[in-house]
Amino acid sequence: MSNLGQLIESVRKYDRFVEAEVAGVRKDSAKANEVMGRWRDIVAKVGKTRTPTGLELPALALPRYDDPGEICRFLLEGGLPGQFPYVSAAYSEQYLSREQEEGAAGEKKVEEPTRLFAGLGLAEDTNQRFHYLSRNQRNKRLSTAFDGPTLYGVGALVPGVFGKIGEGGVAIDTVEDVERLYAGFELDQPNVSVSMTISGPAPILLAMYIAAAKHRFGPDAVSKLRGTIQADVLKEVQAQNELIFPIGPSLRFLADMVEFCSVKMPRWYPISISGYHIAEAGATPVQQAAYTLSNGFAYVDFFKNKGMDINVFGPRLSFFLDCGLDVEYVALARVCRKIWAIGIRDVYHGDERAQRLKLHTQTSGRSLVAADWKNNLTRTAIELVLACMNATNSCHSNAADEPFTTPSEEYARYAAHAQAILLEESGVFKHMMNTLPGSPGMQVVGDAVQKAILDEFDAIEAQGGVLGAVERRYQRSQIQAAAHVLESQISNGSRPIIGLNRYSLEDLAWPELETIRTPAKKKKIHQERVEDFHRRHAGDSERALDRLASVVEDGGNTFSELISCVEHCSLGQITTRLAEVVGRFRPMV
């Protein structure tokens, strides 16, 4: 049985264990008394909060059970926030109000989960947007979108890419671009965190980020850097095709980066295992969860086979999920935390830090529609509630005008304010982080979702595991089939989309919106910067590329060498040389 097969059995075994423990507590008075004693201690330690209207509430809502069996079930099935199997939450306290966080001297302050995605034009344009979005945030959490040429590792000087420079994301070609991108942010401070949504050339971009931070803050800054880079090559094969090198070399480069970061960058997450793009490609919520989790376990297998320690790299793995309007999202992330925790503990023998699934959630871009588009404000608001019900650790809310353009400042502001209204103005989460979770409906949905995910694991296992399924195009074909069903349902009206196929206005006018594009003059400036960088480093770039190629061929850690290489070489130069050594990925059709 493979590790994925063992994982399936471990989850089912854990559920049987819970039922056995519940039955045992009901039969054994000593065990019952032990459970009741523990429950009394838990209840006694729950603090109190007070609403603006004067209502006193417990900081953690607990069910009013007096049956030891049901208490045992509650503690083992879901666990208290921050306790195995982490169904309730990865950590014990989230979404505390600003007043609570800043009240007592020495009290731990909890970060707000807002992390807004931005990327447009040149580095200085995105930098300006970052400052705009984060101006009211205590913690600067910057999430970066890159343009097409950067995502594919194509240099800005390559013929045919001029029109794509700075479109749909920021154009980054050199370490100097990265310095401009994050100018004015104290990257070595604990309240600053940077996220980069890029996979194929992720090691190169992170090497540029490290080099840029060292230029500004010195070599000691590297261990202080906080953030995440996506670097999920498996979901690229399954859903996006934004991959540069074949799967084998891509995994090797990823492992080198993870190994480096796990040791030398203890505050950095060197991989964000992403279901968002799988869902946006058309997958069902269950498929998104199953493929994302199974990809995560495949990475653990790969890293362990490279001799890496689960308790070193495990805590540095993070996850990224979509949150749409389907009912599965009532409990999807909760189930994912449970499956991950059991798998890491029982199959891979990882410690508590490795067992916690750390989650970033983004509201569904696929759910946004152009027809009667201001309804997108409501769609995103509902998705935010679902994400917080699932205790996401950070969250991005989409802008309502995204069906037409890169988000405008106006609707990016509304997207940010949606989270602030939910978590600061509303009292739904800031007084008790579990005000809504725990309903019978959530439990029923969670049970159904878990069964469906494990059934999908069985199907992947039958294909030879994750990599075997990838080779047979299993995940991709399933995503395509699900996307076809979805579009058919929208077309025939069986899946209602308000304003599009239900309650639409016949005379609805096309909106008057400014489409944000990067002017040709700015694109030319970017190309001139790259040309100038090449000229200034012409004497060193070829030697740096030769050293990098030698490390790849000799089996050394490529990431360590990349940090030196980016000082003299552009993104396009590096990907071209690496492709000469390891080849290029051929997209699956």
XYZ file of C-alpha atoms in Angstrom:
589
model
C 0.000 0.000 0.000
C 1.371 3.452 -0.925
C 1.439 6.369 1.492
C -1.774 7.703 -0.052
C -3.415 4.350 0.578
C -2.155 4.393 4.163
C -3.549 7.894 4.547
C -7.029 6.811 3.452
C -6.977 4.003 5.979
C -5.597 6.317 8.705
C -8.503 8.757 8.367
C -11.067 5.957 8.446
C -9.220 4.364 11.363
C -9.318 7.646 13.279
C -13.086 7.903 12.826
C -13.453 4.338 14.142
C -11.221 5.285 17.073
C -13.530 8.203 17.928
C -16.589 5.945 17.951
C -14.766 3.395 20.115
C -13.683 6.082 22.580
C -17.233 7.456 22.812
C -18.581 3.965 23.482
C -15.834 3.330 26.031
C -16.572 6.529 27.943
C -20.249 5.619 28.117
C -19.441 2.193 29.539
C -16.605 3.100 31.909
C -17.471 5.447 34.784
C -13.801 6.199 35.478
C -13.269 7.359 31.901
C -16.510 9.324 32.074
C -15.372 11.109 35.222
C -12.019 11.888 33.598
C -13.757 13.421 30.552
C -16.117 15.462 32.725
C -13.213 16.746 34.811
C -11.356 17.825 31.705
C -14.525 19.482 30.363
C -15.021 21.465 33.568
C -11.431 22.708 33.329
C -11.953 23.772 29.716
C -15.171 25.633 30.530
C -13.585 27.356 33.515
C -10.659 28.672 31.452
C -12.801 30.293 28.754
C -12.491 34.052 28.993
C -15.232 36.646 28.658
C -15.784 39.382 26.111
C -18.201 42.282 26.085
C -20.018 43.647 23.049
C -20.408 47.393 22.388
C -23.998 47.081 23.584
C -22.857 45.639 26.900
C -23.646 41.971 26.313
C -21.204 39.587 28.012
C -20.184 36.563 25.949
C -17.663 33.738 26.292
C -14.588 34.144 24.087
C -15.105 30.552 22.928
C -18.576 29.104 22.486
C -18.879 25.553 23.842
C -21.881 23.233 23.522
C -23.978 22.624 26.636
C -23.266 18.911 26.838
C -23.678 16.994 30.076
C -23.190 13.566 28.483
C -19.543 12.396 28.716
C -19.878 10.510 25.425
C -20.954 13.588 23.476
C -18.243 15.668 25.123
C -15.686 13.033 24.123
C -17.018 13.075 20.555
C -16.873 16.884 20.426
C -13.256 16.989 21.602
C -12.010 14.184 19.362
C -13.988 14.835 16.175
C -13.370 18.532 15.908
C -11.011 19.425 18.675
C -10.836 22.780 20.352
C -9.307 25.549 18.217
C -5.599 24.835 17.915
C -5.898 21.219 19.053
C -5.704 17.991 17.047
C -7.277 17.320 14.562
C -7.560 21.099 14.098
C -11.014 20.969 12.510
C -12.101 24.089 14.391
C -8.966 26.085 13.615
C -5.212 25.682 13.243
C -4.617 28.039 16.175
C -6.387 28.762 19.440
C -7.158 32.414 18.737
C -8.090 34.082 15.465
C -10.062 37.146 14.397
C -9.821 38.871 17.794
C -11.067 42.428 17.823
C -8.580 45.270 17.670
C -9.581 46.337 21.176
C -8.944 42.867 22.592
C -5.607 42.577 20.805
C -4.286 45.879 22.084
C -5.827 45.759 25.555
C -3.587 44.040 28.058
C 0.108 44.787 28.314
C 2.169 41.987 26.889
C -0.897 40.284 25.414
C -0.219 38.481 22.131
C -1.502 40.450 19.159
C -3.205 38.447 16.422
C -2.825 39.579 12.818
C -5.851 40.476 10.763
C -6.317 37.888 7.990
C -6.606 40.396 5.137
C -4.042 39.811 2.393
C -4.977 41.637 -0.808
C -3.661 40.569 -4.204
C -2.181 43.230 -6.505
C -0.092 43.388 -9.634
C -0.220 45.808 -12.550
C 2.140 47.564 -14.920
C 5.696 48.139 -13.822
C 7.151 47.481 -10.382
C 6.578 51.063 -9.215
C 2.898 50.897 -10.275
C 2.277 47.814 -8.148
C 4.305 49.343 -5.325
C 1.951 52.312 -5.365
C -1.067 49.969 -5.217
C 0.512 48.061 -2.294
C 0.897 51.279 -0.325
C -2.710 52.218 -1.163
C -4.143 48.870 -0.076
C -2.102 48.532 3.104
C -2.365 52.106 4.365
C -4.914 51.164 7.049
C -3.383 47.810 7.979
C -1.380 47.292 11.161
C 0.373 44.405 9.417
C 1.569 44.905 5.855
C 0.581 41.708 4.036
C 1.457 42.110 0.364
C 0.288 39.516 -2.163
C 1.878 39.809 -5.596
C 0.411 38.987 -9.024
C 2.860 38.692 -11.932
C 2.289 39.256 -15.634
C 2.323 36.458 -18.213
C 5.951 36.791 -19.362
C 7.133 36.620 -15.730
C 4.926 33.632 -14.894
C 6.410 31.710 -17.811
C 9.959 32.906 -17.178
C 10.096 34.632 -20.562
C 12.341 37.688 -20.773
C 10.729 41.001 -21.641
C 13.042 41.335 -24.661
C 11.822 38.145 -26.348
C 10.034 38.937 -29.640
C 6.249 38.741 -29.358
C 5.841 39.455 -25.621
C 5.794 43.264 -25.736
C 1.993 43.440 -25.616
C 1.866 41.257 -22.493
C 4.332 43.251 -20.385
C 2.609 44.432 -17.210
C -0.811 43.101 -18.250
C -2.791 41.246 -15.554
C 0.159 41.437 -13.190
C 3.468 43.148 -12.586
C 6.459 42.790 -14.918
C 9.557 41.524 -13.095
C 12.787 40.680 -14.915
C 15.633 41.631 -12.587
C 16.568 42.000 -8.936
C 16.316 45.760 -9.467
C 12.636 45.349 -10.409
C 12.095 43.530 -7.112
C 13.724 46.374 -5.194
C 11.329 48.826 -6.857
C 8.371 46.496 -6.228
C 8.707 46.491 -2.432
C 10.290 49.909 -1.923
C 9.193 51.627 1.276
C 8.266 48.409 3.087
C 10.452 47.208 5.952
C 10.814 43.629 4.745
C 12.916 42.579 7.734
C 10.254 43.572 10.266
C 7.830 41.032 11.788
C 4.739 42.997 10.740
C 5.605 42.776 7.027
C 4.786 39.657 5.028
C 5.101 39.171 1.270
C 3.338 36.589 -0.869
C 4.248 35.783 -4.483
C 1.837 33.895 -6.714
C 4.217 32.219 -9.139
C 5.227 28.589 -9.672
C 7.441 27.719 -12.661
C 10.163 30.317 -12.032
C 9.430 30.579 -8.291
C 12.991 29.750 -7.143
C 14.369 32.500 -9.370
C 11.892 35.103 -8.094
C 12.510 34.162 -4.460
C 16.274 34.361 -5.063
C 15.736 37.883 -6.426
C 13.645 38.773 -3.368
C 16.382 37.541 -1.021
C 19.045 39.440 -2.956
C 16.944 42.627 -2.925
C 16.364 42.318 0.839
C 20.099 41.833 1.444
C 20.850 44.977 -0.569
C 18.544 47.063 1.637
C 18.828 45.445 5.047
C 22.071 43.459 5.001
C 22.741 39.672 5.017
C 21.164 39.187 8.460
C 17.768 40.091 6.973
C 17.389 36.715 5.253
C 16.392 34.855 8.421
C 13.852 37.582 9.249
C 11.929 37.554 5.969
C 8.266 36.559 6.301
C 5.998 35.397 3.540
C 5.007 32.759 1.038
C 5.794 31.815 -2.526
C 3.410 29.539 -4.383
C 5.878 27.244 -6.194
C 3.247 24.513 -6.700
C 4.426 22.734 -9.836
C 1.953 19.836 -9.599
C -1.152 22.027 -9.858
C 0.431 23.692 -12.884
C 0.469 20.348 -14.684
C -3.074 19.585 -13.561
C -4.742 22.947 -14.138
C -2.625 25.826 -15.495
C 0.419 24.762 -17.569
C 2.487 27.682 -16.277
C 5.501 25.405 -16.009
C 8.910 25.931 -17.587
C 10.880 22.749 -16.976
C 9.831 19.059 -17.013
C 8.199 17.729 -13.848
C 11.313 15.938 -12.549
C 13.682 18.929 -12.697
C 10.897 21.237 -11.480
C 10.450 19.100 -8.369
C 14.215 19.013 -7.850
C 14.481 22.829 -8.038
C 11.526 23.109 -5.668
C 13.091 20.693 -3.157
C 16.349 22.686 -3.215
C 14.408 25.858 -2.414
C 12.354 24.211 0.339
C 15.497 22.726 1.897
C 17.227 26.126 1.928
C 14.222 28.012 3.299
C 13.386 25.452 5.987
C 16.824 25.916 7.520
C 17.760 29.526 6.754
C 14.364 31.254 6.452
C 12.319 29.943 9.399
C 9.540 32.514 8.863
C 9.073 31.785 5.169
C 6.644 29.337 3.534
C 8.504 28.125 0.412
C 5.480 26.410 -1.111
C 1.768 27.207 -1.113
C -0.034 24.059 -2.223
C -2.796 25.529 -4.302
C -6.323 24.372 -4.975
C -7.473 27.809 -6.080
C -6.353 27.425 -9.671
C -7.688 23.871 -9.784
C -11.112 25.193 -8.760
C -10.917 28.140 -11.153
C -10.170 25.701 -13.977
C -13.549 24.073 -13.321
C -13.039 21.482 -10.578
C -15.777 20.730 -8.075
C -15.083 21.724 -4.445
C -14.359 18.081 -3.566
C -11.975 17.696 -6.510
C -10.207 20.889 -5.475
C -9.695 19.573 -1.934
C -8.741 16.041 -2.987
C -6.187 17.093 -5.605
C -4.708 19.794 -3.381
C -4.294 17.512 -0.367
C -2.974 14.608 -2.426
C -0.480 16.986 -4.085
C 0.594 18.076 -0.610
C 1.223 14.509 0.480
C 3.098 13.861 -2.789
C 5.431 16.754 -1.971
C 5.990 15.323 1.506
C 6.903 11.970 -0.060
C 9.311 13.652 -2.484
C 11.021 15.775 0.160
C 11.349 12.863 2.579
C 12.842 10.711 -0.175
C 15.422 13.464 -0.654
C 16.432 12.946 2.976
C 14.657 16.004 4.371
C 13.171 15.987 7.890
C 9.353 16.255 8.066
C 9.660 18.204 11.322
C 11.895 20.780 9.617
C 10.121 21.313 6.291
C 6.611 20.238 7.367
C 5.805 23.380 9.389
C 6.817 25.506 6.382
C 4.179 24.046 4.038
C 1.067 26.137 3.457
C -2.164 25.774 1.493
C -4.315 27.982 -0.738
C -7.983 27.230 -1.422
C -10.791 28.792 -3.415
C -14.055 29.630 -1.654
C -17.155 29.723 -3.844
C -20.874 29.608 -3.178
C -21.430 25.840 -3.286
C -22.652 24.294 -0.037
C -19.473 22.187 0.243
C -17.619 25.366 1.242
C -19.524 25.389 4.532
C -17.043 22.779 5.788
C -14.421 22.155 3.077
C -11.413 23.757 4.768
C -12.319 22.193 8.123
C -12.220 18.718 6.575
C -8.924 19.504 4.834
C -7.306 20.398 8.161
C -8.485 17.125 9.682
C -7.215 14.930 6.827
C -3.862 16.723 6.734
C -3.381 16.461 10.504
C -4.139 12.739 10.614
C -1.967 11.995 7.587
C 1.045 13.912 8.854
C 0.757 12.415 12.357
C -0.083 8.797 11.569
C 1.553 8.183 8.176
C 4.543 10.538 8.176
C 5.027 10.814 11.968
C 5.337 14.591 11.874
C 5.090 16.665 15.018
C 2.354 19.084 16.048
C 3.757 22.019 14.069
C 3.817 19.965 10.888
C 0.270 18.705 11.486
C -1.298 22.173 11.332
C -2.657 23.025 7.891
C -2.016 26.754 7.426
C -4.552 28.150 4.972
C -4.929 31.144 2.709
C -8.342 31.514 1.066
C -9.395 33.605 -1.917
C -12.983 34.301 -2.859
C -13.947 32.733 -6.166
C -12.969 34.587 -9.302
C -15.003 32.106 -11.308
C -18.155 33.167 -9.470
C -17.812 36.758 -10.673
C -19.893 37.543 -13.772
C -20.118 40.521 -16.105
C -23.920 40.503 -16.292
C -25.385 42.878 -13.683
C -21.869 42.879 -12.277
C -22.456 44.784 -9.030
C -24.035 41.581 -7.700
C -20.400 40.466 -7.422
C -20.137 42.583 -4.259
C -22.729 40.335 -2.602
C -21.190 37.123 -3.941
C -17.802 38.027 -2.518
C -19.301 39.036 0.839
C -20.997 35.644 1.226
C -17.792 33.848 0.267
C -15.892 35.834 2.894
C -18.336 34.676 5.570
C -17.817 31.059 4.480
C -14.035 31.485 4.526
C -14.092 32.889 8.069
C -16.531 30.192 9.215
C -13.790 27.787 8.148
C -11.181 29.733 10.171
C -8.904 30.605 7.273
C -5.584 32.053 8.410
C -5.475 34.721 5.705
C -7.849 35.846 3.012
C -8.041 37.728 -0.283
C -11.360 39.166 -1.420
C -11.850 39.727 -5.146
C -12.926 43.036 -6.634
C -16.356 43.287 -8.260
C -15.023 44.738 -11.530
C -12.596 41.883 -12.235
C -14.716 40.415 -15.077
C -13.714 43.506 -17.059
C -10.322 44.687 -15.900
C -7.468 44.567 -13.443
C -9.181 45.785 -10.258
C -9.624 49.526 -10.074
C -8.637 51.393 -6.923
C -12.314 51.942 -6.109
C -13.348 48.299 -6.173
C -10.086 47.094 -4.651
C -10.969 49.387 -1.747
C -14.461 47.898 -1.501
C -12.914 44.410 -1.494
C -10.652 45.378 1.411
C -13.495 47.051 3.264
C -15.644 43.914 2.914
C -13.213 42.070 5.180
C -12.964 45.007 7.570
C -16.772 45.227 7.806
C -17.042 41.497 8.510
C -14.227 41.279 11.063
C -14.140 44.728 12.656
C -17.545 46.375 12.224
C -19.598 43.191 12.496
C -19.590 41.284 15.754
C -20.007 37.895 14.074
C -16.391 36.808 14.539
C -14.543 39.370 16.636
C -16.121 38.424 19.974
C -16.170 34.635 19.494
C -14.190 33.084 16.685
C -16.618 30.135 16.546
C -19.925 32.015 16.613
C -21.206 30.197 13.498
C -19.248 26.914 13.178
C -20.474 23.666 14.722
C -24.036 23.503 13.445
C -25.628 20.133 12.579
C -25.693 21.236 8.954
C -21.978 21.963 8.945
C -21.340 18.514 10.458
C -23.487 16.768 7.838
C -21.776 18.636 4.999
C -18.370 17.899 6.492
C -19.076 14.167 6.738
C -20.230 14.062 3.120
C -17.219 16.073 1.932
C -14.764 13.843 3.814
C -16.254 10.685 2.297
C -16.095 12.196 -1.198
C -12.473 13.293 -0.754
C -11.402 9.836 0.426
C -13.255 8.261 -2.507
C -11.299 10.571 -4.825
C -8.088 9.516 -3.063
C -9.033 5.910 -3.851
C -9.357 6.839 -7.541
C -5.942 8.562 -7.523
C -4.411 5.564 -5.768
C -5.810 3.304 -8.495
C -3.936 5.435 -11.050
C -0.621 4.762 -9.323
C -0.682 7.697 -6.915
C -0.446 11.404 -7.664
C 2.432 11.274 -10.138
C 0.977 8.235 -11.871
C -2.362 10.002 -12.175
C -0.608 13.092 -13.564
C 1.093 10.998 -16.248
C -2.291 9.576 -17.243
C -3.878 13.044 -17.229
C -6.392 11.850 -14.656
C -6.722 15.057 -12.630
C -6.775 17.229 -15.745
C -9.451 15.129 -17.455
C -11.623 15.152 -14.322
C -11.302 18.926 -14.002
C -12.242 19.370 -17.665
C -15.277 17.116 -17.268
C -16.417 19.018 -14.170
C -15.962 22.353 -15.965
C -18.129 21.115 -18.837
C -20.880 20.085 -16.425
C -20.726 23.463 -14.684
C -20.990 25.445 -17.911
C -23.811 23.204 -19.118
C -25.721 23.819 -15.892
C -25.306 27.569 -16.263
C -26.345 27.412 -19.905
C -29.508 25.375 -19.304
C -30.410 27.338 -16.174
C -30.270 24.445 -13.714
C -27.519 26.330 -11.850
C -28.950 29.798 -11.149
C -26.678 32.796 -11.650
C -28.584 35.882 -10.552
C -28.513 38.600 -13.177
C -27.205 36.216 -15.839
C -29.666 33.347 -16.328
C -32.193 34.341 -13.660
C -33.791 37.734 -12.919
C -31.797 39.389 -15.689
C -32.770 42.760 -17.120
C -33.426 42.810 -20.855
C -32.294 46.432 -21.282
C -29.253 46.201 -19.004
C -26.601 48.523 -20.441
C -22.915 47.631 -20.675
C -21.156 49.340 -17.752
C -19.070 52.469 -18.118
C -15.800 51.206 -16.637
C -12.242 52.251 -17.284
C -10.194 49.295 -18.482
C -6.773 49.359 -16.854
C -3.947 48.664 -19.292
C -0.205 49.286 -19.272
C 0.691 52.053 -21.763
C 3.149 51.173 -24.516
C 5.496 53.885 -23.215
C 5.801 52.092 -19.869
C 6.383 48.745 -21.564
C 9.225 50.335 -23.504
C 10.691 51.724 -20.264
C 10.683 48.214 -18.828
C 12.469 46.787 -21.851
C 15.062 49.573 -21.706
C 15.698 48.760 -18.029
C 16.323 45.101 -18.885
C 18.660 46.053 -21.741
C 20.566 48.375 -19.414
C 20.846 45.623 -16.774
C 22.237 43.243 -19.401
C 24.820 45.815 -20.526
C 26.019 46.592 -17.001
C 26.396 42.917 -16.103
C 27.649 41.606 -19.454
C 31.051 40.753 -18.004
C 29.621 38.685 -15.139
C 26.385 37.144 -16.421
C 27.902 34.389 -18.560
C 30.198 33.251 -15.749
C 27.295 33.245 -13.309
C 25.176 31.168 -15.698
C 28.037 28.715 -16.220
C 28.369 28.232 -12.444
C 24.620 27.661 -12.156
C 24.656 25.080 -14.948
C 27.556 23.261 -13.268
C 25.684 23.068 -9.962
C 22.639 21.625 -11.732
C 24.746 19.017 -13.512
C 26.720 18.129 -10.370
C 23.614 17.653 -8.188
C 24.258 20.583 -5.845
C 21.669 22.895 -4.289
C 20.554 25.081 -7.173
C 18.762 27.592 -4.971
C 21.871 28.673 -3.100
C 23.559 29.319 -6.436
C 20.534 31.188 -7.775
C 20.876 33.799 -5.020
C 24.285 34.679 -6.451
C 23.219 34.285 -10.069
C 20.363 36.819 -9.929
C 22.823 39.571 -9.019
C 24.047 39.518 -12.620
C 21.392 37.698 -14.667
C 17.805 38.429 -15.655
C 14.889 36.023 -15.371
C 14.930 35.250 -19.092
C 18.669 34.579 -19.137
C 18.402 32.138 -16.225
C 15.414 30.181 -17.533
C 17.021 29.924 -20.977
C 20.243 28.470 -19.553
C 18.431 26.077 -17.210
C 16.255 24.857 -20.076
C 19.408 24.101 -22.066
C 20.495 21.820 -19.206
C 17.232 20.104 -18.174
C 14.866 20.703 -21.107
C 11.451 22.353 -21.266
C 8.025 21.246 -20.117
C 5.685 20.192 -22.889
C 2.144 21.283 -21.936
C -0.531 18.607 -21.745
C -3.452 19.232 -24.073
